[in-house]
Tab-separated table of C-alpha atoms in Angstrom:
chain	number	residue	atom	x	y	z
M	1	MET	CA	-107.318	56.015	57.539
M	2	ASP	CA	-106.449	52.982	55.475
M	3	ALA	CA	-102.714	52.806	55.955
M	4	GLN	CA	-101.697	49.756	57.903
M	5	VAL	CA	-99.112	51.038	60.346
M	6	ASN	CA	-97.866	47.819	61.821
M	7	GLY	CA	-97.783	44.324	60.468
M	8	GLN	CA	-96.365	41.055	61.635
M	9	HIS	CA	-93.076	41.840	59.929
M	10	PHE	CA	-92.899	45.622	59.776
M	11	THR	CA	-93.514	48.593	61.983
M	12	VAL	CA	-93.547	52.371	61.937
M	13	ASP	CA	-91.370	54.237	64.385
M	14	ALA	CA	-91.269	58.015	64.261
M	15	GLY	CA	-87.596	57.865	65.189
M	16	ILE	CA	-86.550	55.747	62.218
M	17	PHE	CA	-86.506	57.070	58.666
M	18	GLY	CA	-88.939	59.794	59.572
M	19	GLY	CA	-91.685	57.326	60.367
M	20	ARG	CA	-91.493	55.296	57.169
M	21	PRO	CA	-92.259	51.590	57.605
M	22	VAL	CA	-89.255	49.448	58.457
M	23	PHE	CA	-88.918	45.725	58.926
M	24	ARG	CA	-89.199	44.756	62.590
M	25	GLY	CA	-85.930	44.628	64.459
M	26	THR	CA	-84.095	46.367	61.628
M	27	THR	CA	-83.516	49.796	60.159
M	28	ILE	CA	-84.286	48.507	56.685
M	29	ALA	CA	-86.952	50.600	54.996
M	30	VAL	CA	-89.789	48.632	53.452
M	31	SER	CA	-89.735	51.008	50.479
M	32	ASP	CA	-86.132	50.044	49.704
M	33	VAL	CA	-87.045	46.374	49.595
M	34	LEU	CA	-90.136	47.066	47.486
M	35	GLU	CA	-87.896	48.903	45.033
M	36	MET	CA	-85.728	45.799	44.744
M	37	VAL	CA	-88.856	43.707	44.148
M	38	ALA	CA	-89.878	46.195	41.447
M	39	GLU	CA	-86.487	45.674	39.825
M	40	GLU	CA	-87.469	41.993	39.542
M	41	ARG	CA	-84.548	40.955	41.658
M	42	ASN	CA	-84.427	37.403	42.904
M	43	TRP	CA	-85.695	37.314	46.478
M	44	ASP	CA	-82.627	35.395	47.639
M	45	ASP	CA	-80.563	38.330	46.385
M	46	ILE	CA	-82.833	40.796	48.168
M	47	ILE	CA	-82.509	38.879	51.420
M	48	ALA	CA	-78.734	38.751	50.973
M	49	ALA	CA	-78.657	42.493	50.248
M	50	CYS	CA	-80.447	42.981	53.568
M	51	GLY	CA	-77.836	40.888	55.355
M	52	GLY	CA	-80.354	38.146	56.010
M	53	ALA	CA	-82.370	40.412	58.296
M	54	VAL	CA	-85.496	40.215	56.157
M	55	THR	CA	-87.416	37.033	55.442
M	56	ARG	CA	-89.472	35.922	52.422
M	57	GLU	CA	-92.595	36.148	54.567
M	58	ALA	CA	-91.734	39.742	55.447
M	59	ILE	CA	-91.259	40.708	51.812
M	60	ALA	CA	-94.524	39.012	50.864
M	61	GLU	CA	-96.392	40.829	53.630
M	62	ALA	CA	-94.901	44.139	52.516
M	63	VAL	CA	-95.991	43.581	48.907
M	64	ARG	CA	-99.525	42.630	49.967
M	65	THR	CA	-99.872	45.478	52.433
M	66	ALA	CA	-98.630	48.081	49.984
M	67	ALA	CA	-101.064	46.785	47.375
M	68	ARG	CA	-103.958	46.889	49.811
M	69	VAL	CA	-103.207	50.432	50.967
M	70	PHE	CA	-102.801	51.657	47.392
M	71	VAL	CA	-105.991	50.051	46.145
M	72	ARG	CA	-108.111	51.294	49.053
M	73	ARG	CA	-106.890	54.846	48.477
M	74	ALA	CA	-107.345	54.835	44.713
M	75	GLU	CA	-110.480	52.821	43.988
M	76	ARG	CA	-113.812	54.465	43.150
M	77	ARG	CA	-116.330	51.768	44.104
M	78	PRO	CA	-120.113	52.231	44.112
M	79	PRO	CA	-121.597	53.428	47.417
M	80	ARG	CA	-122.529	50.659	49.839
M	81	ASP	CA	-125.057	50.548	52.636
M	82	GLN	CA	-123.216	51.049	55.936
M	83	THR	CA	-125.264	48.363	57.682
M	84	THR	CA	-125.687	45.603	55.118
M	85	GLY	CA	-122.623	46.239	52.994
M	86	GLU	CA	-124.816	45.885	49.899
M	87	ILE	CA	-124.447	48.264	46.981
M	88	VAL	CA	-127.016	51.037	47.336
M	89	GLU	CA	-129.546	50.237	44.612
M	90	ASP	CA	-131.284	53.593	44.449
M	91	ALA	CA	-128.089	55.655	44.433
M	92	PRO	CA	-127.962	58.237	41.657
M	93	PRO	CA	-125.978	57.199	38.582
M	94	ARG	CA	-122.295	57.920	38.929
M	95	GLU	CA	-120.417	60.241	36.639
M	96	HIS	CA	-117.908	58.345	34.541
M	97	GLU	CA	-114.487	58.902	36.025
M	98	ARG	CA	-111.171	57.649	34.669
M	99	VAL	CA	-107.959	58.434	36.496
M	100	LEU	CA	-104.607	57.295	35.149
M	101	LEU	CA	-102.483	56.517	38.190
M	102	GLY	CA	-99.413	55.813	36.101
M	103	LYS	CA	-98.617	54.773	32.566
M	104	HIS	CA	-100.084	51.296	33.079
M	105	VAL	CA	-102.453	51.563	36.035
M	106	VAL	CA	-105.886	53.118	36.022
M	107	VAL	CA	-109.047	53.456	38.010
M	108	ASP	CA	-112.072	53.718	35.745
M	109	THR	CA	-115.608	53.607	37.077
M	110	ALA	CA	-116.675	51.800	33.877
M	111	ILE	CA	-114.174	48.958	34.375
M	112	CYS	CA	-114.688	46.503	37.234
M	113	HIS	CA	-116.884	49.114	38.936
M	114	GLY	CA	-113.974	51.418	39.729
M	115	GLN	CA	-111.432	48.964	41.090
M	116	VAL	CA	-107.774	49.508	40.241
M	117	THR	CA	-106.835	47.700	37.034
M	118	PHE	CA	-104.151	47.661	34.369
M	119	VAL	CA	-104.858	49.974	31.455
M	120	GLY	CA	-106.862	48.349	28.665
M	121	THR	CA	-107.778	45.300	30.763
M	122	ARG	CA	-110.132	44.099	33.485
M	123	ILE	CA	-107.198	42.700	35.457
M	124	PHE	CA	-106.940	43.778	39.079
M	125	VAL	CA	-103.612	45.242	40.175
M	126	GLU	CA	-104.126	43.603	43.565
M	127	SER	CA	-104.423	40.153	41.952
M	128	VAL	CA	-101.159	40.557	40.087
M	129	LEU	CA	-99.376	41.798	43.194
M	130	ASP	CA	-100.712	38.785	45.076
M	131	ASP	CA	-98.885	36.707	42.482
M	132	VAL	CA	-95.739	38.764	43.067
M	133	SER	CA	-96.082	38.220	46.824
M	134	ARG	CA	-96.144	34.453	46.194
M	135	GLU	CA	-92.871	34.811	44.288
M	136	GLU	CA	-94.470	33.604	41.102
M	137	PRO	CA	-91.948	34.225	38.304
M	138	TRP	CA	-92.909	37.309	36.338
M	139	PRO	CA	-92.974	35.537	32.953
M	140	SER	CA	-95.537	33.146	34.447
M	141	ILE	CA	-97.554	36.057	35.858
M	142	VAL	CA	-97.615	37.724	32.454
M	143	ARG	CA	-98.675	34.480	30.763
M	144	ASN	CA	-101.417	33.804	33.302
M	145	TRP	CA	-102.817	37.269	32.785
M	146	HIS	CA	-103.226	36.672	29.076
M	147	ASP	CA	-100.038	38.538	28.070
M	148	SER	CA	-102.061	41.678	28.745
M	149	ILE	CA	-99.528	43.054	31.199
M	150	THR	CA	-95.775	43.493	30.969
M	151	HIS	CA	-92.808	43.400	33.313
M	152	GLU	CA	-92.800	47.182	33.061
M	153	SER	CA	-96.417	47.420	34.187
M	154	ILE	CA	-95.841	45.080	37.139
M	155	ALA	CA	-92.831	47.143	38.208
M	156	GLU	CA	-94.828	50.338	37.935
M	157	ALA	CA	-97.627	48.864	40.027
M	158	ILE	CA	-95.184	47.916	42.806
M	159	ARG	CA	-93.645	51.402	42.801
M	160	LEU	CA	-97.069	53.036	42.892
M	161	THR	CA	-98.145	50.884	45.827
M	162	SER	CA	-94.968	51.644	47.705
M	163	ALA	CA	-95.356	55.380	47.131
M	164	ALA	CA	-99.002	55.272	48.198
M	165	TRP	CA	-98.110	53.472	51.409
M	166	MET	CA	-95.366	55.958	52.231
M	167	ALA	CA	-97.772	58.817	51.526
M	168	ALA	CA	-100.426	57.241	53.720
M	169	VAL	CA	-98.187	56.838	56.750
M	170	SER	CA	-96.895	60.387	56.415
M	171	GLU	CA	-100.390	61.851	56.660
M	172	PRO	CA	-101.286	63.655	59.885
M	173	ALA	CA	-103.133	60.727	61.482
M	174	HIS	CA	-99.871	58.779	61.434
M	175	ALA	CA	-97.496	61.575	62.320
T	1	MET	CA	-122.435	28.413	28.106
T	2	ASN	CA	-119.894	29.325	30.771
T	3	VAL	CA	-118.119	32.662	30.442
T	4	LEU	CA	-115.075	33.681	32.485
T	5	ASP	CA	-114.348	37.324	33.178
T	6	GLU	CA	-110.974	38.674	32.112
T	7	ASN	CA	-110.027	38.911	35.801
T	8	VAL	CA	-109.719	35.101	35.904
T	9	ARG	CA	-106.237	33.682	35.325
T	10	ALA	CA	-105.494	31.695	32.173
T	11	ASP	CA	-104.256	28.685	34.140
T	12	GLN	CA	-107.684	28.435	35.804
T	13	ARG	CA	-109.343	28.403	32.379
T	14	GLU	CA	-107.042	25.599	31.291
T	15	LEU	CA	-107.743	23.614	34.456
T	16	LEU	CA	-111.452	23.813	33.660
T	17	ARG	CA	-110.905	22.721	30.070
T	18	ASP	CA	-108.756	19.837	31.296
T	19	ARG	CA	-111.829	18.805	33.296
T	20	ARG	CA	-113.929	19.008	30.124
T	21	ILE	CA	-115.842	22.015	31.361
T	22	PRO	CA	-116.433	24.268	28.341
T	23	VAL	CA	-115.668	27.910	29.015
T	24	ARG	CA	-115.182	31.015	26.965
T	25	HIS	CA	-112.867	33.636	28.353
T	26	ILE	CA	-113.361	37.375	27.921
T	27	GLY	CA	-110.324	38.918	26.296
T	28	HIS	CA	-109.120	35.531	25.053
T	29	ASP	CA	-111.771	33.869	22.910
T	30	ILE	CA	-114.768	36.131	23.301
T	31	VAL	CA	-114.847	39.915	22.862
T	32	SER	CA	-111.854	42.135	23.308
T	33	LYS	CA	-109.783	42.924	26.386
T	34	GLY	CA	-110.863	45.700	28.684
T	35	ILE	CA	-114.588	45.484	27.982
T	36	GLN	CA	-116.593	47.916	30.084
T	37	ASP	CA	-118.978	46.644	32.788
T	38	ASP	CA	-121.974	48.095	30.979
T	39	ASN	CA	-121.160	46.041	27.883
T	40	ILE	CA	-121.011	42.736	29.716
T	41	ILE	CA	-124.744	42.407	30.349
T	42	PRO	CA	-125.613	43.054	26.651
T	43	LEU	CA	-122.949	40.468	25.752
T	44	LEU	CA	-124.553	37.909	28.056
T	45	LEU	CA	-127.967	38.641	26.583
T	46	ARG	CA	-126.614	37.766	23.138
T	47	LEU	CA	-125.389	34.368	24.321
T	48	ARG	CA	-127.471	31.268	24.986
T	49	ARG	CA	-128.184	30.828	28.707
T	50	PRO	CA	-124.753	31.981	29.881
T	51	THR	CA	-123.303	31.660	33.339
T	52	PHE	CA	-120.765	34.420	33.910
T	53	PHE	CA	-118.013	33.888	36.490
T	54	THR	CA	-116.184	36.937	37.786
T	55	CYS	CA	-113.868	37.993	40.608
T	56	ASP	CA	-115.458	41.455	40.649
T	57	SER	CA	-117.510	41.628	43.847
T	58	ASP	CA	-119.605	44.509	42.533
T	59	PHE	CA	-121.434	42.182	40.143
T	60	TYR	CA	-123.148	40.689	43.174
T	61	GLN	CA	-126.242	42.880	43.002
T	62	ARG	CA	-129.905	41.965	43.169
T	63	ARG	CA	-130.784	44.432	40.427
T	64	LEU	CA	-128.675	42.416	37.959
T	65	CYS	CA	-130.931	39.328	38.201
T	66	HIS	CA	-132.249	38.444	34.738
T	67	PRO	CA	-134.054	35.342	33.437
T	68	ARG	CA	-131.626	34.911	30.550
T	69	TYR	CA	-128.323	34.645	32.388
T	70	CYS	CA	-126.638	33.793	35.684
T	71	LEU	CA	-123.895	35.815	37.377
T	72	VAL	CA	-121.469	34.203	39.807
T	73	TYR	CA	-119.109	36.267	41.929
T	74	LEU	CA	-116.246	34.104	43.180
T	75	ALA	CA	-115.167	35.393	46.595
T	76	ILE	CA	-112.083	33.235	46.710
T	77	ASP	CA	-108.413	33.553	45.865
T	78	ASP	CA	-107.381	33.649	42.216
T	79	LEU	CA	-105.823	30.195	42.317
T	80	SER	CA	-109.041	28.506	43.476
T	81	VAL	CA	-111.269	29.740	40.675
T	82	ALA	CA	-111.367	26.467	38.728
T	83	VAL	CA	-112.242	24.494	41.849
T	84	TYR	CA	-115.107	26.825	42.733
T	85	VAL	CA	-116.470	27.053	39.195
T	86	ARG	CA	-116.755	23.275	39.267
T	87	ARG	CA	-118.327	23.312	42.704
T	88	VAL	CA	-120.983	25.794	41.593
T	89	LEU	CA	-121.744	23.877	38.408
T	90	ARG	CA	-122.060	20.608	40.358
T	91	HIS	CA	-124.110	22.048	43.228
T	92	PRO	CA	-127.516	20.317	43.396
T	93	SER	CA	-129.298	23.690	43.311
T	94	PHE	CA	-127.368	24.996	40.298
T	95	ASN	CA	-126.293	21.969	38.291
T	96	THR	CA	-128.372	22.791	35.211
T	97	GLU	CA	-128.638	25.938	33.154
T	98	ALA	CA	-132.345	26.080	33.904
T	99	LYS	CA	-131.682	26.136	37.654
T	100	ARG	CA	-129.081	28.862	37.297
T	101	MET	CA	-130.959	31.307	35.071
T	102	GLY	CA	-132.260	34.344	36.944
T	103	THR	CA	-129.785	34.051	39.783
T	104	VAL	CA	-126.901	36.172	41.023
T	105	ILE	CA	-124.637	34.053	43.193
T	106	ARG	CA	-121.801	34.777	45.607
T	107	ALA	CA	-119.633	31.692	46.070
T	108	SER	CA	-117.101	31.471	48.870
T	109	SER	CA	-115.434	28.792	50.934
T	110	SER	CA	-118.191	29.097	53.531
T	111	GLY	CA	-121.045	28.563	51.098
T	112	LEU	CA	-123.275	30.424	48.674
T	113	THR	CA	-125.574	33.408	48.901
T	114	VAL	CA	-128.066	33.862	46.117
T	115	TRP	CA	-130.325	36.554	44.768
T	116	ARG	CA	-133.185	35.224	42.680
T	117	LEU	CA	-135.346	37.174	40.304
T	118	HIS	CA	-138.138	38.993	42.217
T	119	ALA	CA	-137.003	37.588	45.564
T	120	GLY	CA	-137.128	39.974	48.493
T	121	GLN	CA	-134.280	38.357	50.366
T	122	GLN	CA	-131.066	36.546	49.680
T	123	GLU	CA	-130.983	32.802	50.054
T	124	THR	CA	-128.092	30.912	51.507
T	125	ALA	CA	-126.886	27.486	50.498
T	126	SER	CA	-124.130	25.301	51.795
T	127	TRP	CA	-121.719	23.167	49.855
T	128	PRO	CA	-122.674	19.490	49.710
T	129	GLU	CA	-120.617	17.145	51.898
């Protein structure tokens, strides 16, 4: 299972919100905060909305963790040798597979070897969400990714990662 | 010629140009956005002695070694790309196009691992002091 159950700043408790991740020492659901991030709200406002119970570091960790869980679940990478970690050279050719995960996010085995990217680009979703986790202003993120992505696509990516994380922790291994 | 993959940030490209390192950037000034992996190798073969820098780890494969290009996978964070492109290009083992051709390189903060054409094993190299 690839869902990270506990982090430095969040935890999963079956007795709170049905086992959805919450920020440590609070009953604030991580998914609620990620939704506010997806709305491009200023992080000071998010922290204020949480009564000061959530820190910048906690929000950043939540964004990064959600991205990591989402990407690991969705990607279609080439097979690797279990021992060396190298790509298996004599593996049979892979069928081309393209899965739209949303309007703006895709996994395509012909693009970046099946990592999760934004539609029509070779830009990794995880890279952009790393920028979000550093609180880089979204206009700057868009500019630094060649104006190939939009505020709408960043927001969608955050919502997809949040949903994937919630789905992962609700699977039987985490029940 | 140095070619940056589309998965390199624009500010890293500009940092390299500020340092007078000529680069062409996929999706910006060479070919269109969203080029497929299988079209990158033919693109490189059309260019003169290119060194291709990417953040896609799956380009680090021995079978991609070719005498007419060099591939460099940058196993570092997105904001350190310009620094590591410079470090690779200034490394004593890779500081000319001739030295780089035929290699597939993984560059990280801990050093370099290298596949060379027809080599049975990877080489390792450290960063100069």
